[in-house]
Amino acid sequence: MMEPILFDVVQLGQFPATRSRGREGRDRLEDKLVGKQRIDLTIDFTGVNAMTISFADEFLGKFLSTFDTEKFEATVKLAGLNAENFEAVEICLERRDTPAAVVNPDGSLTLVGDRILADTFAAIPQGKEFKANDVADALDLSAQNANNRLKRLATAGALRKTRSSAPSRGGKEFVYTVVTADVPDGQGLVDS
């Protein structure tokens, strides 16, 4: 079972603006994840009125580009973004070529940071398991191309990847599910 973890970014301020503040937030988040396994991490921006791109890059861009989702068996999603913060996040993730799943106000999920992977993510069936061949068929791609895209989405924490119990051909076969749009209630990871 996945452990839901919520990190409230507002603990860094309603208007976080500096790289040093971003580094402080990233350090807090990384410290709280030490020793955790099988996590469903939500980074929640609710209450953050505005932030600079430099803060977003130092906090979120660097975290997402270095966080090892496979090691932690983790999924990651962003929630609570207003229009201005969404733009700052989108810019920093595109510059880093780092995709991330975002929970929209209507509860749906989108992917930001990579336009090709965003199109792939949009075509994936949410709420049920699927394999690379399902995506290949839906997008008229080769199985290898679909598999490469799914691997990048899993590495970004937007998909859960588990090994299939019975591969149909002699190699490894994986089953995927999309990260849930559920956002946990509660205090999140705040320093006491």
Short mmCIF file of C-alpha atoms in Angstrom, two decimals:
data_model
loop_
_atom_site.label_atom_id
_atom_site.label_comp_id
_atom_site.label_asym_id
_atom_site.label_seq_id
_atom_site.Cartn_x
_atom_site.Cartn_y
_atom_site.Cartn_z
CA MET A 1 0.00 0.00 0.00
CA MET A 2 1.20 3.50 -0.84
CA GLU A 3 1.69 5.95 2.04
CA PRO A 4 0.13 9.33 1.21
CA ILE A 5 2.40 12.23 2.13
CA LEU A 6 1.46 15.89 1.79
CA PHE A 7 4.03 18.70 1.71
CA ASP A 8 2.43 22.13 2.20
CA VAL A 9 4.54 24.70 0.34
CA VAL A 10 2.78 27.58 2.13
CA GLN A 11 5.00 26.83 5.15
CA LEU A 12 7.69 28.62 3.10
CA GLY A 13 5.50 31.72 2.82
CA GLN A 14 2.64 33.09 0.77
CA PHE A 15 5.10 34.81 -1.59
CA PRO A 16 8.31 32.70 -1.65
CA ALA A 17 10.80 34.47 -3.86
CA THR A 18 14.43 33.50 -3.40
CA ARG A 19 16.69 30.62 -4.29
CA SER A 20 17.77 30.34 -0.64
CA ARG A 21 14.10 29.95 0.39
CA GLY A 22 13.69 27.33 -2.34
CA ARG A 23 16.75 25.46 -1.11
CA GLU A 24 15.38 25.58 2.46
CA GLY A 25 12.07 24.10 1.29
CA ARG A 26 13.77 21.40 -0.78
CA ASP A 27 15.93 20.45 2.21
CA ARG A 28 12.84 20.20 4.46
CA LEU A 29 11.08 17.99 1.95
CA GLU A 30 14.10 15.74 1.38
CA ASP A 31 14.70 15.39 5.14
CA LYS A 32 11.10 14.29 5.70
CA LEU A 33 11.35 11.63 2.98
CA VAL A 34 14.46 9.93 4.37
CA GLY A 35 13.69 6.28 5.09
CA LYS A 36 10.23 6.36 3.50
CA GLN A 37 9.20 3.77 0.90
CA ARG A 38 6.14 3.31 -1.31
CA ILE A 39 4.95 6.89 -1.06
CA ASP A 40 2.34 8.91 -2.90
CA LEU A 41 3.77 12.43 -2.51
CA THR A 42 1.60 15.49 -3.03
CA ILE A 43 3.37 18.85 -3.15
CA ASP A 44 0.55 21.27 -2.37
CA PHE A 45 0.78 24.96 -3.31
CA THR A 46 -2.57 25.93 -1.74
CA GLY A 47 -2.16 29.28 0.02
CA VAL A 48 0.89 30.30 -2.00
CA ASN A 49 -0.34 33.47 -3.70
CA ALA A 50 2.67 33.95 -5.96
CA MET A 51 6.24 32.71 -6.31
CA THR A 52 9.17 33.57 -8.48
CA ILE A 53 10.55 31.28 -11.15
CA SER A 54 13.88 31.23 -9.29
CA PHE A 55 12.14 29.91 -6.14
CA ALA A 56 10.17 27.36 -8.18
CA ASP A 57 13.33 26.18 -9.90
CA GLU A 58 15.40 25.88 -6.71
CA PHE A 59 12.63 24.16 -4.75
CA LEU A 60 10.65 22.14 -7.25
CA GLY A 61 12.79 21.95 -10.38
CA LYS A 62 15.85 20.70 -8.54
CA PHE A 63 13.81 18.34 -6.34
CA LEU A 64 11.98 16.71 -9.25
CA SER A 65 15.09 16.44 -11.40
CA THR A 66 17.03 14.63 -8.65
CA PHE A 67 14.36 12.69 -6.72
CA ASP A 68 14.72 8.95 -7.39
CA THR A 69 11.12 7.74 -7.68
CA GLU A 70 12.24 4.16 -8.33
CA LYS A 71 14.33 4.01 -5.15
CA PHE A 72 11.45 5.37 -3.06
CA GLU A 73 8.80 3.48 -5.08
CA ALA A 74 7.09 6.86 -5.25
CA THR A 75 4.57 8.80 -7.21
CA VAL A 76 4.61 12.60 -7.18
CA LYS A 77 1.94 15.12 -8.03
CA LEU A 78 1.48 18.86 -7.67
CA ALA A 79 -1.74 20.35 -6.33
CA GLY A 80 -3.23 23.72 -5.40
CA LEU A 81 -1.59 25.73 -8.17
CA ASN A 82 -3.23 29.04 -9.06
CA ALA A 83 -2.78 30.46 -12.58
CA GLU A 84 0.32 32.50 -11.73
CA ASN A 85 2.03 29.67 -9.84
CA PHE A 86 1.13 27.20 -12.58
CA GLU A 87 2.98 29.41 -15.07
CA ALA A 88 6.11 29.61 -12.86
CA VAL A 89 6.09 25.82 -12.38
CA GLU A 90 5.53 25.17 -16.08
CA ILE A 91 8.42 27.44 -17.09
CA CYS A 92 10.89 25.91 -14.62
CA LEU A 93 9.94 22.32 -15.53
CA GLU A 94 10.11 22.96 -19.28
CA ARG A 95 13.57 24.52 -18.87
CA ARG A 96 14.72 21.42 -16.96
CA ASP A 97 12.91 19.02 -19.31
CA THR A 98 11.35 17.51 -16.18
CA PRO A 99 7.70 16.43 -16.37
CA ALA A 100 5.28 16.43 -13.42
CA ALA A 101 1.66 15.42 -12.89
CA VAL A 102 -0.63 18.27 -11.81
CA VAL A 103 -4.02 17.95 -10.13
CA ASN A 104 -6.37 20.43 -11.81
CA PRO A 105 -9.11 22.27 -9.89
CA ASP A 106 -11.72 19.91 -11.41
CA GLY A 107 -9.86 16.86 -10.05
CA SER A 108 -8.43 15.74 -13.38
CA LEU A 109 -4.72 15.25 -14.00
CA THR A 110 -2.48 16.83 -16.61
CA LEU A 111 1.24 16.65 -17.21
CA VAL A 112 3.49 19.71 -17.52
CA GLY A 113 7.14 20.05 -18.43
CA ASP A 114 7.22 18.03 -21.67
CA ARG A 115 4.68 18.49 -24.47
CA ILE A 116 5.16 15.05 -26.07
CA LEU A 117 4.83 13.27 -22.75
CA ALA A 118 1.83 15.47 -21.93
CA ASP A 119 0.07 14.18 -25.05
CA THR A 120 0.97 10.62 -24.08
CA PHE A 121 -0.25 11.16 -20.50
CA ALA A 122 -3.55 12.57 -21.78
CA ALA A 123 -4.15 9.42 -23.86
CA ILE A 124 -3.54 7.03 -20.96
CA PRO A 125 -6.60 5.44 -19.36
CA GLN A 126 -6.91 6.81 -15.83
CA GLY A 127 -8.14 4.59 -13.03
CA LYS A 128 -7.19 1.26 -14.57
CA GLU A 129 -4.10 -0.78 -15.36
CA PHE A 130 -2.58 -0.76 -18.83
CA LYS A 131 0.49 -1.96 -20.71
CA ALA A 132 2.79 -0.35 -23.24
CA ASN A 133 0.97 -2.04 -26.13
CA ASP A 134 -2.28 -0.36 -25.06
CA VAL A 135 -0.63 3.07 -25.36
CA ALA A 136 1.10 2.08 -28.61
CA ASP A 137 -2.27 1.14 -30.12
CA ALA A 138 -4.03 4.28 -28.83
CA LEU A 139 -1.35 6.65 -30.17
CA ASP A 140 -0.32 4.66 -33.25
CA LEU A 141 3.25 4.26 -31.95
CA SER A 142 5.68 1.39 -31.96
CA ALA A 143 5.65 -0.66 -28.77
CA GLN A 144 9.24 0.44 -28.10
CA ASN A 145 8.39 4.14 -28.47
CA ALA A 146 5.37 3.74 -26.15
CA ASN A 147 7.53 1.84 -23.66
CA ASN A 148 10.18 4.60 -23.70
CA ARG A 149 7.56 7.26 -23.01
CA LEU A 150 5.98 5.24 -20.20
CA LYS A 151 9.39 4.68 -18.64
CA ARG A 152 9.97 8.47 -18.56
CA LEU A 153 6.52 9.03 -17.05
CA ALA A 154 7.21 6.39 -14.39
CA THR A 155 10.61 7.97 -13.64
CA ALA A 156 8.83 11.32 -13.20
CA GLY A 157 6.47 9.72 -10.67
CA ALA A 158 3.37 10.25 -12.84
CA LEU A 159 2.81 6.49 -13.22
CA ARG A 160 3.15 3.46 -10.97
CA LYS A 161 5.02 0.64 -12.67
CA THR A 162 4.85 -2.97 -11.52
CA ARG A 163 6.25 -6.06 -13.15
CA SER A 164 3.64 -8.20 -14.84
CA SER A 165 3.25 -11.64 -13.33
CA ALA A 166 3.24 -13.40 -16.70
CA PRO A 167 5.14 -11.77 -19.55
CA SER A 168 3.67 -12.73 -22.90
CA ARG A 169 7.07 -12.86 -24.64
CA GLY A 170 10.37 -13.84 -22.96
CA GLY A 171 11.31 -10.36 -21.61
CA LYS A 172 10.17 -8.14 -18.78
CA GLU A 173 6.68 -6.78 -19.08
CA PHE A 174 5.22 -4.05 -16.91
CA VAL A 175 1.75 -2.97 -15.92
CA TYR A 176 1.16 0.75 -15.30
CA THR A 177 -1.40 2.87 -13.46
CA VAL A 178 -1.69 6.64 -13.39
CA VAL A 179 -0.99 8.46 -10.12
CA THR A 180 -4.26 9.24 -8.33
CA ALA A 181 -5.64 12.75 -8.20
CA ASP A 182 -6.44 12.25 -4.50
CA VAL A 183 -4.90 14.88 -2.26
CA PRO A 184 -4.51 13.81 1.37
CA ASP A 185 -6.02 15.94 4.12
CA GLY A 186 -4.06 16.99 7.14
CA GLN A 187 -1.03 18.88 8.19
CA GLY A 188 1.47 17.66 5.64
CA LEU A 189 5.18 17.69 6.34
CA VAL A 190 5.73 20.76 8.44
CA ASP A 191 8.48 21.36 10.95
CA SER A 192 7.18 21.52 14.49
#
